[in-house]
Amino acid sequence: MTKALDKNYYTEEKLSKEDLLFFKKALEDKKEKIEKNITLNLNNVQNEDKCHLKDEADQANNLIDSHTTNSILKEQTKSLNQVNRCLNKIEFGRYGICNMCEEVIDIERLKVKIFAEHCISCREIMENQ
Ligand SMILES: [Zn+2]
């Protein structure tokens, strides 16, 4: 039987229902902020497209701006995907479980790194490779 299907999973392991609710709330807050940011940046991009540029210097600046906006957007989208993945994991009882060894990730580690998908030992192994 997998851990996710075991109804005692939450009480036996380190992450309690309260802990999971805490992370869920934190992730949902993050999600809301990121989505707001993405909407803001998308509006910026659209506004830039609409305005007429006076000279080449302006055009160059504009290019740099939209370049920055694009990389911000990319970064934000990446974070949004991570948030969604974590929320999904909470839904399926997989949040806080190491992807490599299936052990529960230390809660203090999760508090610092909410997207953590590996326990400290596996992380170290990966970094040493
Ligand atoms: Zn591990």
Coordinates of C-alpha atoms and ligand atoms in Angstrom, one line a residue:
M1 CA 0.0 0.0 0.0
T2 CA 1.4 3.4 -0.9
K3 CA 1.7 6.1 1.8
A4 CA -0.8 8.3 0.0
L5 CA -3.5 5.8 0.3
D6 CA -2.8 5.0 3.9
K7 CA -5.3 6.9 6.0
N8 CA -2.9 7.0 8.9
Y9 CA -0.3 8.7 6.7
Y10 CA -0.9 12.2 8.1
T11 CA -1.0 11.2 11.7
E12 CA 2.0 8.9 11.6
E13 CA 4.3 11.0 9.7
K14 CA 5.8 14.4 10.6
L15 CA 3.4 16.5 8.7
S16 CA 0.2 16.9 10.6
K17 CA -3.1 18.1 9.0
E18 CA -2.4 21.5 10.7
D19 CA 1.0 21.6 9.1
L20 CA -0.4 20.8 5.7
L21 CA -3.1 23.5 6.1
F22 CA -0.3 25.9 7.0
F23 CA 1.6 25.1 3.8
K24 CA -1.6 25.1 1.7
K25 CA -2.4 28.6 2.9
A26 CA 1.1 29.8 2.3
L27 CA 1.1 28.3 -1.2
E28 CA -2.3 29.8 -2.0
D29 CA -1.1 33.3 -0.8
K30 CA 2.0 32.9 -3.0
K31 CA -0.1 31.8 -5.9
E32 CA -2.4 34.9 -5.6
K33 CA 0.6 37.2 -5.5
I34 CA 2.3 35.6 -8.5
E35 CA -0.9 35.7 -10.5
K36 CA -1.3 39.4 -9.8
N37 CA 2.3 40.0 -10.8
I38 CA 1.9 38.1 -14.0
T39 CA -1.2 40.1 -14.9
L40 CA 0.6 43.3 -14.1
N41 CA 3.6 42.4 -16.3
L42 CA 1.4 41.2 -19.1
N43 CA -0.4 44.6 -19.0
N44 CA 3.0 46.3 -19.2
V45 CA 3.9 44.3 -22.3
Q46 CA 0.7 45.1 -24.0
N47 CA 1.0 48.8 -23.1
E48 CA 4.5 48.9 -24.5
D49 CA 3.3 47.4 -27.8
K50 CA 0.7 50.1 -28.1
C51 CA 2.8 53.2 -27.5
H52 CA 4.7 54.9 -30.3
L53 CA 8.4 55.2 -29.9
K54 CA 10.1 58.5 -30.8
D55 CA 13.6 57.4 -31.8
E56 CA 16.0 54.5 -31.9
A57 CA 17.2 55.1 -28.3
D58 CA 13.6 54.7 -27.1
Q59 CA 13.2 51.6 -29.1
A60 CA 16.4 50.2 -27.6
N61 CA 15.2 51.0 -24.1
N62 CA 11.9 49.5 -24.9
L63 CA 13.5 46.3 -26.1
I64 CA 15.5 46.1 -22.9
D65 CA 12.4 46.7 -20.8
S66 CA 10.3 44.1 -22.5
H67 CA 13.3 41.8 -22.3
T68 CA 13.3 42.3 -18.5
T69 CA 9.6 41.9 -18.4
N70 CA 9.9 38.7 -20.3
S71 CA 12.4 37.2 -18.0
I72 CA 10.3 38.3 -15.0
L73 CA 7.3 36.6 -16.6
K74 CA 9.3 33.5 -17.2
E75 CA 10.5 33.4 -13.6
Q76 CA 6.9 34.1 -12.3
T77 CA 5.5 31.4 -14.5
K78 CA 8.1 29.0 -13.2
S79 CA 7.2 29.8 -9.6
L80 CA 3.5 29.5 -10.4
N81 CA 4.1 26.0 -11.8
Q82 CA 6.0 25.1 -8.7
V83 CA 3.2 26.4 -6.5
N84 CA 0.6 24.4 -8.5
R85 CA 2.7 21.3 -8.3
C86 CA 3.0 21.6 -4.5
L87 CA -0.8 22.3 -4.2
N88 CA -1.4 19.2 -6.2
K89 CA 0.9 17.2 -4.0
I90 CA -1.0 18.4 -0.9
E91 CA -4.2 17.2 -2.6
F92 CA -2.8 13.8 -3.2
G93 CA -1.0 13.4 0.1
R94 CA 2.4 13.7 -1.5
Y95 CA 3.5 17.0 -0.3
G96 CA 6.7 17.0 1.8
I97 CA 7.8 13.6 0.6
C98 CA 11.2 13.3 -1.0
N99 CA 11.1 12.6 -4.7
M100 CA 14.1 10.3 -4.4
C101 CA 13.9 8.3 -1.2
E102 CA 10.2 8.7 -0.4
E103 CA 11.1 9.9 3.1
V104 CA 9.3 12.8 4.8
I105 CA 11.2 16.0 4.3
D106 CA 12.0 17.9 7.5
I107 CA 9.3 20.4 8.3
E108 CA 11.8 23.1 9.2
R109 CA 13.3 22.7 5.7
L110 CA 9.9 23.0 4.1
K111 CA 9.3 26.2 6.0
V112 CA 12.4 27.7 4.6
K113 CA 12.0 26.2 1.2
I114 CA 8.4 25.6 0.5
F115 CA 9.0 24.1 -2.9
A116 CA 11.5 21.6 -1.6
E117 CA 11.1 18.2 -3.3
H118 CA 14.1 16.4 -1.8
C119 CA 15.2 15.7 1.8
I120 CA 18.5 17.1 2.9
S121 CA 20.4 13.8 2.4
C122 CA 19.2 13.4 -1.2
R123 CA 19.8 17.1 -1.9
E124 CA 23.4 16.6 -0.8
I125 CA 23.8 13.5 -2.9
M126 CA 22.5 15.4 -5.9
E127 CA 24.7 18.4 -5.3
N128 CA 27.8 16.3 -5.0
Q129 CA 27.2 14.6 -8.3
Ligands
ZN1 ZN 15.4 11.8 0.1

